[in-house]
Coordinates of C-alpha atoms and ligand atoms in Angstrom, one line a residue:
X1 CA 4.8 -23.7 0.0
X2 CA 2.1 -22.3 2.5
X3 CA -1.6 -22.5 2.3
X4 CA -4.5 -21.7 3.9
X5 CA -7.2 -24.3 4.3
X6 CA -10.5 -22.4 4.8
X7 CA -13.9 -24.1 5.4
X8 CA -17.2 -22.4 4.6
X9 CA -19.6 -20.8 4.8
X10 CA -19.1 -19.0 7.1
X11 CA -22.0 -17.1 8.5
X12 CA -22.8 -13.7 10.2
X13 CA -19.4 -13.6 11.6
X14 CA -18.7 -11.2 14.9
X15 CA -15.8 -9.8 16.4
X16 CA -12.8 -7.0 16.5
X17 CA -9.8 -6.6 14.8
X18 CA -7.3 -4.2 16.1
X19 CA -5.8 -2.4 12.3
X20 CA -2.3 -2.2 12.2
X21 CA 0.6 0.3 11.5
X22 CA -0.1 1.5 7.4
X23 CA 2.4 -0.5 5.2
X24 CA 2.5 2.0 2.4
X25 CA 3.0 4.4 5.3
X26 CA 6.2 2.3 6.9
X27 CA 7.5 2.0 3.7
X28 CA 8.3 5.6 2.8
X29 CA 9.0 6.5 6.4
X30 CA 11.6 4.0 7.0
X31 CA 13.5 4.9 2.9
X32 CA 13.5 8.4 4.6
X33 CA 15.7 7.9 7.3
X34 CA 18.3 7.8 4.9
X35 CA 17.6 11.7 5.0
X36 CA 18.8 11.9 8.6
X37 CA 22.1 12.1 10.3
X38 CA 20.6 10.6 13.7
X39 CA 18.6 8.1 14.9
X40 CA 14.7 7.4 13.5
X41 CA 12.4 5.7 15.3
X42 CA 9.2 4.9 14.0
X43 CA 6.0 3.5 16.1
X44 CA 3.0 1.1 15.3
X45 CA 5.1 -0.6 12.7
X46 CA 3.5 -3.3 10.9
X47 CA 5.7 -6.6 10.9
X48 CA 4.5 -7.2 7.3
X49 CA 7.2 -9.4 4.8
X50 CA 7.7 -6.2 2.9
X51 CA 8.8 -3.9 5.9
X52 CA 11.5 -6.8 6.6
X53 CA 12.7 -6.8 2.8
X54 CA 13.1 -3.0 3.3
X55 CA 14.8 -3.6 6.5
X56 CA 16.9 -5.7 4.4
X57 CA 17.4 -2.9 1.8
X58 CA 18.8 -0.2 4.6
X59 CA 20.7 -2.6 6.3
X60 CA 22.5 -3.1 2.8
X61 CA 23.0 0.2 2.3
X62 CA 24.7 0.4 5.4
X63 CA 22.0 1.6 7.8
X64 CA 21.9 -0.2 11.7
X65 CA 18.2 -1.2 12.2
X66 CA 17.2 -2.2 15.3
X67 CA 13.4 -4.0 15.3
X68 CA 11.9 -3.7 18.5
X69 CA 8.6 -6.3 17.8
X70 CA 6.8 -6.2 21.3
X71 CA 6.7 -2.9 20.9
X72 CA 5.8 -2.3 17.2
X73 CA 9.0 -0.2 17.0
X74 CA 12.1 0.4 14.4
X75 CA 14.9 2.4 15.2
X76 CA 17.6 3.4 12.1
X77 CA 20.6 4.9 12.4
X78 CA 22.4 5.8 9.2
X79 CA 25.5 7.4 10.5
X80 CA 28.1 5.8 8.3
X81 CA 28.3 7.2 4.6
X82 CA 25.6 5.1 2.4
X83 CA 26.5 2.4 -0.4
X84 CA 25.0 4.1 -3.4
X85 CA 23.4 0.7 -4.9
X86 CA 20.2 -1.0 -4.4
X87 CA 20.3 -4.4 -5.7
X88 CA 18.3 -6.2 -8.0
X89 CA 17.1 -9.0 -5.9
X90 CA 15.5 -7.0 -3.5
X91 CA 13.8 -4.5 -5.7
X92 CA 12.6 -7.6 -7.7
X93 CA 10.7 -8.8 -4.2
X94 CA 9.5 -5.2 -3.1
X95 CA 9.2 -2.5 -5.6
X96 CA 8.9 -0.4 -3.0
X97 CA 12.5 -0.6 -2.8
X98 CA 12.5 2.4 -5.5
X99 CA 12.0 4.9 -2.9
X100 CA 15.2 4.7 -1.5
X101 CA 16.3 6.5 -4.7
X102 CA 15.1 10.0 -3.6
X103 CA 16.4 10.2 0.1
X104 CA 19.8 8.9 -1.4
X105 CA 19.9 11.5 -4.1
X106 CA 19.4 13.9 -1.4
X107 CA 21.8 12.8 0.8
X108 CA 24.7 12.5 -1.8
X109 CA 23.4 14.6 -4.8
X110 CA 26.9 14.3 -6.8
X111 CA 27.5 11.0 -6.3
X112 CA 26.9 8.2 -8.7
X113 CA 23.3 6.6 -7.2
X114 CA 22.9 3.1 -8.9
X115 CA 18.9 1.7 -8.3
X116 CA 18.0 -1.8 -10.0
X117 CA 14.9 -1.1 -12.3
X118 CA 11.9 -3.4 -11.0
X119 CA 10.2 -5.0 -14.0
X120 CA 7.1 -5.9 -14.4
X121 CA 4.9 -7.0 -11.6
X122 CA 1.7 -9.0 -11.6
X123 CA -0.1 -5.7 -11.6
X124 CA 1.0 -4.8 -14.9
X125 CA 3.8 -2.6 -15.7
X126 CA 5.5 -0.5 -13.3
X127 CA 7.1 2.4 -14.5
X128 CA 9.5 4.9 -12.9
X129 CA 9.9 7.3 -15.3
X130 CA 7.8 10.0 -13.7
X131 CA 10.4 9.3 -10.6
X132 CA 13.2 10.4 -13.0
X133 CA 11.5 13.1 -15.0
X134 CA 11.0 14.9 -11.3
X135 CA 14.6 14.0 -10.7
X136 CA 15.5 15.5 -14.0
X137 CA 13.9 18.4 -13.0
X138 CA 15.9 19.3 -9.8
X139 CA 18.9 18.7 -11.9
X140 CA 19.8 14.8 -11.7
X141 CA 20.6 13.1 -14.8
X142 CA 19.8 9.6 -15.3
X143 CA 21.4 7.1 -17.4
X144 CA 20.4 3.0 -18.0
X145 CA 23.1 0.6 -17.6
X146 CA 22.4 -3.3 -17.0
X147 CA 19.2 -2.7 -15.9
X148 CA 20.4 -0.3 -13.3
X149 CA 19.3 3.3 -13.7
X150 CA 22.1 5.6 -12.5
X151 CA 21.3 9.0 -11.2
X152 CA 23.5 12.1 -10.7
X153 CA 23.2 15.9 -10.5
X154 CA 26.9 16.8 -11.2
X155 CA 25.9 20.6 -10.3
X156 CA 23.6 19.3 -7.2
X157 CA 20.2 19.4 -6.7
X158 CA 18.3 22.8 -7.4
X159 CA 14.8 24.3 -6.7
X160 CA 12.4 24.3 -10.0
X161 CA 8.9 23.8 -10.6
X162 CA 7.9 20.2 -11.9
X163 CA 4.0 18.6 -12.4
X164 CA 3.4 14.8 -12.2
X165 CA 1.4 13.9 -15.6
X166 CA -0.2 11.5 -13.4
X167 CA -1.0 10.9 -9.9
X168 CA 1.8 8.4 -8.5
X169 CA 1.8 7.4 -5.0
X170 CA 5.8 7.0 -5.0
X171 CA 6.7 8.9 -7.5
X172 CA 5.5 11.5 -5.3
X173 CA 6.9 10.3 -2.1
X174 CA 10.2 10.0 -3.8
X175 CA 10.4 13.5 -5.4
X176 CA 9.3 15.2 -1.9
X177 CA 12.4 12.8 -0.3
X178 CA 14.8 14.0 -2.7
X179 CA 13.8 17.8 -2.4
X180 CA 13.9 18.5 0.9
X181 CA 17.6 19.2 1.3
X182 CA 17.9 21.4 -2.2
X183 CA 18.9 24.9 -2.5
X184 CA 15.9 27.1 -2.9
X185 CA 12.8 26.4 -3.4
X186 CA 11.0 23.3 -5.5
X187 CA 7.4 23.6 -6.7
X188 CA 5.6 19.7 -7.3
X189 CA 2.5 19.8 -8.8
X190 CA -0.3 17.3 -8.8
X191 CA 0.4 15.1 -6.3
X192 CA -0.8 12.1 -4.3
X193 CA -2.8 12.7 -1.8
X194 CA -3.1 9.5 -0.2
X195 CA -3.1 9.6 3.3
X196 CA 0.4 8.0 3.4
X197 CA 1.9 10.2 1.4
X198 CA 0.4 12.9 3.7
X199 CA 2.0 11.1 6.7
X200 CA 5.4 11.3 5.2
X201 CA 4.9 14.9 4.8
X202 CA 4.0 15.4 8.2
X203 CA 6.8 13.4 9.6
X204 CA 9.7 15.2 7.6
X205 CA 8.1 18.6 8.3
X206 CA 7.8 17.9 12.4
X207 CA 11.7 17.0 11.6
X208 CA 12.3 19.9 10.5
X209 CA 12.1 19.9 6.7
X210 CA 9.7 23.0 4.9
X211 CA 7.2 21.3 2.9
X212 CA 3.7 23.7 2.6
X213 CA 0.6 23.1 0.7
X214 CA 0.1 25.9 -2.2
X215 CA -3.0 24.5 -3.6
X216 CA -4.9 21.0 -3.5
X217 CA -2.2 19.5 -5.3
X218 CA 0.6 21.6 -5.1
X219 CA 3.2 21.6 -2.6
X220 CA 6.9 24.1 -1.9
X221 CA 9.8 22.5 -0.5
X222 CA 11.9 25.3 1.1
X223 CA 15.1 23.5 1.1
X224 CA 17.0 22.9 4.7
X225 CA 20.3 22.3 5.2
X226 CA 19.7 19.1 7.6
X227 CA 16.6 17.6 9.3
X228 CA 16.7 17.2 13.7
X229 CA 16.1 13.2 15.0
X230 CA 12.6 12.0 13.6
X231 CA 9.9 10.2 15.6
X232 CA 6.9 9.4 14.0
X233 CA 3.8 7.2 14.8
X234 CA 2.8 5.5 11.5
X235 CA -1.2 5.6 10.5
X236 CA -3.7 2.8 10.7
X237 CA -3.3 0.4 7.6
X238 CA -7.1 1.4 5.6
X239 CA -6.4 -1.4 3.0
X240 CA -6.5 -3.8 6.1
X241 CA -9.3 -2.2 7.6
X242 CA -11.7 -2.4 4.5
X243 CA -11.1 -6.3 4.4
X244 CA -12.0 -6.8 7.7
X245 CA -14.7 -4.7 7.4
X246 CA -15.6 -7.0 4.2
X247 CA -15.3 -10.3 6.5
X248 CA -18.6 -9.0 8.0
X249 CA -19.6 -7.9 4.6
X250 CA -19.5 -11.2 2.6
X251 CA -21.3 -13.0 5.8
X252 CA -23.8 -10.5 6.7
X253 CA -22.4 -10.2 10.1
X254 CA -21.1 -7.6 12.2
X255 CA -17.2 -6.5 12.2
X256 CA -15.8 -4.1 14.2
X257 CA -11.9 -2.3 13.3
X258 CA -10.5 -0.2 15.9
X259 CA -7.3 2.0 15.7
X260 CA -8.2 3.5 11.8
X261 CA -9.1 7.0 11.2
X262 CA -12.5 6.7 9.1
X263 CA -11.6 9.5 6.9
X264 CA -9.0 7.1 5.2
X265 CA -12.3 5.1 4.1
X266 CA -14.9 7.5 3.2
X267 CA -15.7 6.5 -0.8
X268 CA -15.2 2.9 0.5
X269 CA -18.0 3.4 3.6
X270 CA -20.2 5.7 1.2
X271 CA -19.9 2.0 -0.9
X272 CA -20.8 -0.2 1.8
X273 CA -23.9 1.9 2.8
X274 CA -25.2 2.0 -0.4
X275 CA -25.5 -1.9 -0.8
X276 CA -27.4 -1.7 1.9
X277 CA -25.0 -1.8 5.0
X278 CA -25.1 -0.4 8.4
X279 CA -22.1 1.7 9.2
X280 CA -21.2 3.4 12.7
X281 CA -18.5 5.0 13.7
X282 CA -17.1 6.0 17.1
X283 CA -13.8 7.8 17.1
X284 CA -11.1 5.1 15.7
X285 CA -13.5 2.6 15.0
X286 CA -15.6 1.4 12.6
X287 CA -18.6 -1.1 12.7
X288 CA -20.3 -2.6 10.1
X289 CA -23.8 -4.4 10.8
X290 CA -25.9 -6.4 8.1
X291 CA -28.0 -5.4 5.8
X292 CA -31.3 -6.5 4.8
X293 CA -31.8 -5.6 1.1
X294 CA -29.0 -5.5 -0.3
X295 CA -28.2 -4.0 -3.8
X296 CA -25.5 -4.2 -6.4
X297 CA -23.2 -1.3 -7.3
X298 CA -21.8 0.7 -9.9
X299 CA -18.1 1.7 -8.7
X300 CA -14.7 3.0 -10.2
X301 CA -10.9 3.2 -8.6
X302 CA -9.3 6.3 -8.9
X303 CA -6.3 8.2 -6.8
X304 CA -7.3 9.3 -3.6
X305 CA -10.0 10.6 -2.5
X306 CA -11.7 7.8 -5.0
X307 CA -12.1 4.4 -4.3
X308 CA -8.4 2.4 -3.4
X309 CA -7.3 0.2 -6.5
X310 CA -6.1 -1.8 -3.2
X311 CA -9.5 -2.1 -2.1
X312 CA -11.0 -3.0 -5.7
X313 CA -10.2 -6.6 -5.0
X314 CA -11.6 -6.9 -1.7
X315 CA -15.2 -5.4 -2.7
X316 CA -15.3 -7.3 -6.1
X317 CA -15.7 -10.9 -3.8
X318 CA -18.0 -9.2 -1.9
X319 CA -20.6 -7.9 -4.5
X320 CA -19.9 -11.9 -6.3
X321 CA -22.8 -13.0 -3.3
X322 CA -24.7 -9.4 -3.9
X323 CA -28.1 -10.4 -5.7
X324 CA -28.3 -8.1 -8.9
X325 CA -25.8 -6.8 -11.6
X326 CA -22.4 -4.4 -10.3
X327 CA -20.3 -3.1 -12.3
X328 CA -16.4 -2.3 -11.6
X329 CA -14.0 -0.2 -13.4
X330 CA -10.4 -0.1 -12.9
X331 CA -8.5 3.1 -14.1
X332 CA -4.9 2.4 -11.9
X333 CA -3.4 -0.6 -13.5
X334 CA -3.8 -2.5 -16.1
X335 CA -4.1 -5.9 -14.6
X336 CA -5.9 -5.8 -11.5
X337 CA -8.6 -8.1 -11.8
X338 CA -6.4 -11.4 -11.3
X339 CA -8.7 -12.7 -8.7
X340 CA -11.4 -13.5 -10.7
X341 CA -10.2 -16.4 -12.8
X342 CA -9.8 -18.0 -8.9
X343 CA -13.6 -16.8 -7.9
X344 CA -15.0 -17.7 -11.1
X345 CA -13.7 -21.5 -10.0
X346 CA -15.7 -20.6 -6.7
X347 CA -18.7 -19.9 -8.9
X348 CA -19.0 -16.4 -8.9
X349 CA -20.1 -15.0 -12.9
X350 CA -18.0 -12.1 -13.3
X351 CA -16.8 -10.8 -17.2
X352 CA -13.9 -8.4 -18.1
X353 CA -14.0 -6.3 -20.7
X354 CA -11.4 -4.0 -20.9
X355 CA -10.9 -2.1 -17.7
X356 CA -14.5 -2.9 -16.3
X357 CA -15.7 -5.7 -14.5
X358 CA -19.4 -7.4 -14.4
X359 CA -20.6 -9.5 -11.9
X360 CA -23.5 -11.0 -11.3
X361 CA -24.2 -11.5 -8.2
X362 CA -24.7 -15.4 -6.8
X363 CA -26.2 -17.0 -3.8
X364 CA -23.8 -19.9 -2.8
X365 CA -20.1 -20.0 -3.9
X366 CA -18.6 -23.6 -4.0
X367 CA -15.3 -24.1 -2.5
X368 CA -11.9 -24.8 -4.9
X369 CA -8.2 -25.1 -4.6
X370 CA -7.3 -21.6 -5.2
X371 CA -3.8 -19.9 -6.0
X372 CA -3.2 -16.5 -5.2
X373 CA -0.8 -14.2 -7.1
X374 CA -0.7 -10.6 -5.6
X375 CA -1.4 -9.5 -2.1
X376 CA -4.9 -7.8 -2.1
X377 CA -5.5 -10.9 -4.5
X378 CA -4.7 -13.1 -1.8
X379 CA -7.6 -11.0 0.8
X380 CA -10.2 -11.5 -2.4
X381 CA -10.1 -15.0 -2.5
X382 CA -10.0 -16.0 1.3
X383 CA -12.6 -13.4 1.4
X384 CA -14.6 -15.9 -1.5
X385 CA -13.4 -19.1 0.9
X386 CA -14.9 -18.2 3.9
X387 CA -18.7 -17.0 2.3
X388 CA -18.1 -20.6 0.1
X389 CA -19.5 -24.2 0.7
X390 CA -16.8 -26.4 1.5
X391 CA -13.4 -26.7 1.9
X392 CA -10.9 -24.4 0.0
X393 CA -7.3 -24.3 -0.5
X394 CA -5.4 -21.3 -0.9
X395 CA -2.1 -21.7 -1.8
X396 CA 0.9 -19.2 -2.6
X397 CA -0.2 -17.1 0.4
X398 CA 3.3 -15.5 0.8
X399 CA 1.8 -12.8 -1.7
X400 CA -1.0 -11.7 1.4
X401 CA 2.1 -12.0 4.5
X402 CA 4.1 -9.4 2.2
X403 CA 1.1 -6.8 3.7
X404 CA -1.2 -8.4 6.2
X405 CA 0.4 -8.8 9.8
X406 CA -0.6 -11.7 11.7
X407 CA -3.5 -12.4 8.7
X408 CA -4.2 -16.2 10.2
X409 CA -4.3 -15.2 13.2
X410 CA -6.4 -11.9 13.2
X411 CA -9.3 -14.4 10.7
X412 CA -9.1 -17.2 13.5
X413 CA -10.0 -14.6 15.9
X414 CA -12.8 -13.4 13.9
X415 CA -14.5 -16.7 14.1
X416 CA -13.1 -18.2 10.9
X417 CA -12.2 -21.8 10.1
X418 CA -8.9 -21.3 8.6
X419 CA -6.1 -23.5 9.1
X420 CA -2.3 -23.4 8.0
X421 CA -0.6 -26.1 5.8
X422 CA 3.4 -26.0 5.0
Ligands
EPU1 N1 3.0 5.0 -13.4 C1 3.7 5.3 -14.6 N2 5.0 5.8 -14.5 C2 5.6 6.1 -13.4 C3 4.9 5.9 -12.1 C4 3.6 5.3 -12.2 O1 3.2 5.0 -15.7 O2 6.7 6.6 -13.4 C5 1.7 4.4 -13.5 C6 1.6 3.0 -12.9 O3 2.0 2.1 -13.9 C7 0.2 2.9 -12.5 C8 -0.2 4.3 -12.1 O4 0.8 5.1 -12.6 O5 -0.6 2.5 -13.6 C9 -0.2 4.5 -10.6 O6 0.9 3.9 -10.0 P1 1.6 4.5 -8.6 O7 2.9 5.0 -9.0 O8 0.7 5.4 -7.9 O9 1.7 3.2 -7.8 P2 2.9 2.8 -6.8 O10 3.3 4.1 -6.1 O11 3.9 2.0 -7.5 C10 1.5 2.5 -4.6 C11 1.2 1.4 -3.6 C12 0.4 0.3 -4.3 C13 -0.9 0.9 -4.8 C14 -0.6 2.1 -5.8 C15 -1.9 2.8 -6.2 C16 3.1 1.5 -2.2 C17 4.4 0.9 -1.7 N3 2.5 0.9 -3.2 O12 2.2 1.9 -5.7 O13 0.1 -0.7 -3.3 O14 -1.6 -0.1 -5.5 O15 0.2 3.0 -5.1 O16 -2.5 3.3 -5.1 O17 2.7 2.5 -1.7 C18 -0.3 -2.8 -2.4 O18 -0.1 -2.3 -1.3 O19 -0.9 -3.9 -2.6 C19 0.1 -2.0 -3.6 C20 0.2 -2.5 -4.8

C-alpha cells in the first residue's frame, strides 16, 4: 500500500501551484453526457482516481470515452442505447456514481433504471432519499431490491413543483439532470448553490437545456425535447486551492494558487484574514503572506456560501499550531472530524463534543506514522506532517489521489520533503 514519507518542519514555504479542473464539477458534467445524443467534450479535467472510476461507470453503461491527458480533455459519446444498471462495485468506490441516476432517468424515463445504493461512507451515512423523493415528484417510482433501488415513471416524467428539505449537493445536481428533458415545466426549490452545481447549470443551459433562476434558491426547468453537442470548461478545484493556500498557512510562508476564481473562497479568505493572514488577490490568483499575530477562530461549515465541510479538515490542522483557543462546528455530516485521532498522535490538543471541535492551539507538532481514511482527511494530516518535527508516515493515501491530481508532485514543488513509498 502507498505512503507518503514527509519530514518536518517545514518552514515559511514559497512557491505556486497551478489549481486544477474542479472534481465535484467533472463529476456531474461527465454523468450528464448521458443526456446527449452527440459527443461531449469537457476541458481542464482533473485526472483525479474518482474521474477514472466514473470513466469506468460510463464506459459500463455503454458510453465510448476517449481521455485526452496532455490536454486535460474527455470526450463521451453515448450513441448506443444505455445499459440501465450501475453496479455495486463501482458505487461502493465513488458515490458519486449516484448521479448517473438522473441523466438516465431522463434519457429512458419508462424503462426499468437499476442504481446500486452506496452504503455508508467514512463520512457518516449517505443518504439518497431526497434524490428519490425529487424523482418521485416528476413521476418516477422507486422500489428497493437487493440493495439496488429501481426507478421508473411508467407515465414518463412530468413538470411539478418539489423543495429539497435540505441543501444536497447531488441531490440537486441529479434532480436538475433528470428534469431537463420533461414535459412542462418543473419548479426545484432550495437548492445548492455551490459553485459546481452552478457550472452544471451553465453547461446544460449553453447546450440548450431551459434552466432559469426564480429566486435565490429556486430554479424552472422548461423541458426540451433534446440538448445540441456540449463543450464545457470545468471550474478551478476551490477545495484544492484552500489546501495549498493552508501549506503557506501552517508554515507562515507565502503560497500563491493561480487559475481559481476567488469568489469560490470568500468565507474561507474572510477566515484566513482574520487569524491574522495577508491575502491578495489578482484576477485568478490568490496569495497568501504570513502573519505576525496570529489569533484563533471561532468557525462553522454550512452549504454554500458558508464555509466548505471539504475545507473544515484542512483549516482544523492549521489552527492545531494557532496560539489560543478555536472552536469548530460541523453541521454537514456527522463524522467529519476523523483526522484528529491522527493529529492528536502529532500532538495537537483538540476535543469533540458533539458536532464541535476545540483546539488548542500548540507550538511544535511531533512527527507519527499516520493513516488516513477520507480524502480531505488525507490533506489534514500531510498538512500536520509538514509543520511537524520529524519524520512522518502517511499511509493509505489512495483516499487523497481519489481528489488531488498530481498531490506528490504539486508539495515537492512547493518546497516540501515528501517522498513516496510502495
Ligand atoms: N443527505 C440526506 N439525504 C439525502 C441526501 C443528503 O440525509 O438524500 C444528507 C447527507 O447525509 C449529508 C448532507 O445531507 O449529511 C449533505 O450531503 P450532500 O448530499 O450535500 O453531499 P453529497 O452531494 O453526497 C457532495 C460532495 C462532497 C461534499 C458534500 C457537501 C460531490 C461528488 N461530493 O456530496 O464532497 O462533502 O457535497 O458539500 O460533489 C469530497 O470531495 O471530499 C466530498 C466528500
Amino acid at each position: 500500500m502507498k505512503s507518503f514519507i514527509i519530514n518536518g518542519p517545514n518552514k515559511a514555504i514559497k512557491g505556486e501551484i497551478n489549481i486544477s479542473g474542479a472534481k465535484n464539477s467533472c463529476l456531474p458534467l461527465m454523468a450528464a453526457s448521458i443526456l446527449f445524443k452527440k459527443k461531449v467534450i469537457l476541458k481542464n479535467v482533473p485526472f483525479v482516481k474518482d474521474v477514472l472510476t466514473m470513466k469506468d461507470l460510463l464506459i459500463s453503461l455503454g458510453a465510448k470515452v476517449e481521455l485526452i491527458k496532455e490536454k486535460k480533455t474527455i470526450k463521451i459519446s453515448n450513441k448506443k442505447k444505455h445499459k440501465l444498471i450501475v453496479p455495486y462495485n463501482l458505487v461502493s468506490t465513488m458515490r458519486a456514481g449516484v448521479l448517473t441516476m438522473g441523466p438516465l432517468l431522463a434519457r429512458y424515463p419508462k424503462n426499468k433504471i437499476k442504481v446500486a445504493l452506496g452504503g455508508g461512507c467514512a463520512l457518516g451515512i449517505r443518504d439518497t432519499s431526497w434524490h428519490l423523493s425529487g424523482f418521485k415528484s416528476l413521476g418516477a417510482d422507486n422500489t428497493l431490491s437487493k440493495g439496488y433501488v429501481n426507478i421508473s415513471a411508467k407515465n414518463g416524467l412530468k413538470g411539478n413543483i418539489f423543495k429539497f428539505p435540505k441543501v444536497t449537493v447531488t441531490g440537486s445536481s441529479n434532480l436538475i439532470m433528470a428534469s431537463v428533458l420533461i414535459k412542462g415545466e418543473h419548479v426545484i426549490k432550495n437548492i445548492s448553490l455551490e459553485p459546481e452545481v452552478i457550472d452544471l447549470i451553465k453547461f446544460l443551459n449553453n447546450s440548450g437545456a431551459k434552466i432559469k433562476f426564480i429566486g435565490r434558491r429556486s430554479i424552472i426547468i422548461r423541458g426540451v425535447s433534446e440538448l445540441i453537442s456540449g463543450e464545457h470548461t470545468i471550474i478551478g478545484d476551490r477545495i484544492e486551492a484552500f489546501s495549498y493556500l493552508c501549506v503557506g498557512a501552517i508554515t507562515n510562508g507565502k503560497t500563491k494558487v493561480k487559475n481559481i476564481n476567488p469568489k469560490y473562497l470568500n468565507t474561507e479568505l474572510g477566515i484566513l484574514k482574520k487569524i491574522g493572514y495577508k491575502i491578495s488577490i489578482n484576477g485568478n490568483s490568490i496569495t497568501l503572506s504570513p502573519g505576525k499575530k496570529l489569533k484563533p477562530a471561532i468557525i462553522k461549515t454550512g452549504p454554500w456560501p458558508q464555509l466548505a465541510t471539504d475545507n473544515m479538515p484542512i483549516i482544523l490542522a492549521v489552527l492545531t499550531k494557532i496560539p489560543g483557543k478555536s472552536i469548530i462546528e460541523e453541521t454537514i455530516f456527522s463524522n467529519r472530524f476523523m483526522a484528529v485521532p491522527e493529529l492528536k498522535r502529532m500532538g495537537a490538543k483538540i476535543s469533540i463534543k458533539k458536532n464541535k471541535a476545540t483546539i488548542i492551539g500548540q507550538k511544535n507538532l511531533k512527527s507519527a506514522d499516520c493513516i488516513s481514511s477520507d480524502l480531505r482527511t488525507t490533506f489534514s494530516i500531510i498538512l500536520a506532517a509538514i509543520a511537524a518535527d520529524g519524520s512522518s508516515t502517511i499511509s493509505r493515501i489512495y483516499h487523497g489521489l481519489r481528489g488531488y491530481e498530481n498531490l506528490q508532485l504539486k508539495l515537492k514543488n512547493l518546497g516540501i520533503k515528501i517522498k513516496l513509498r510502495k
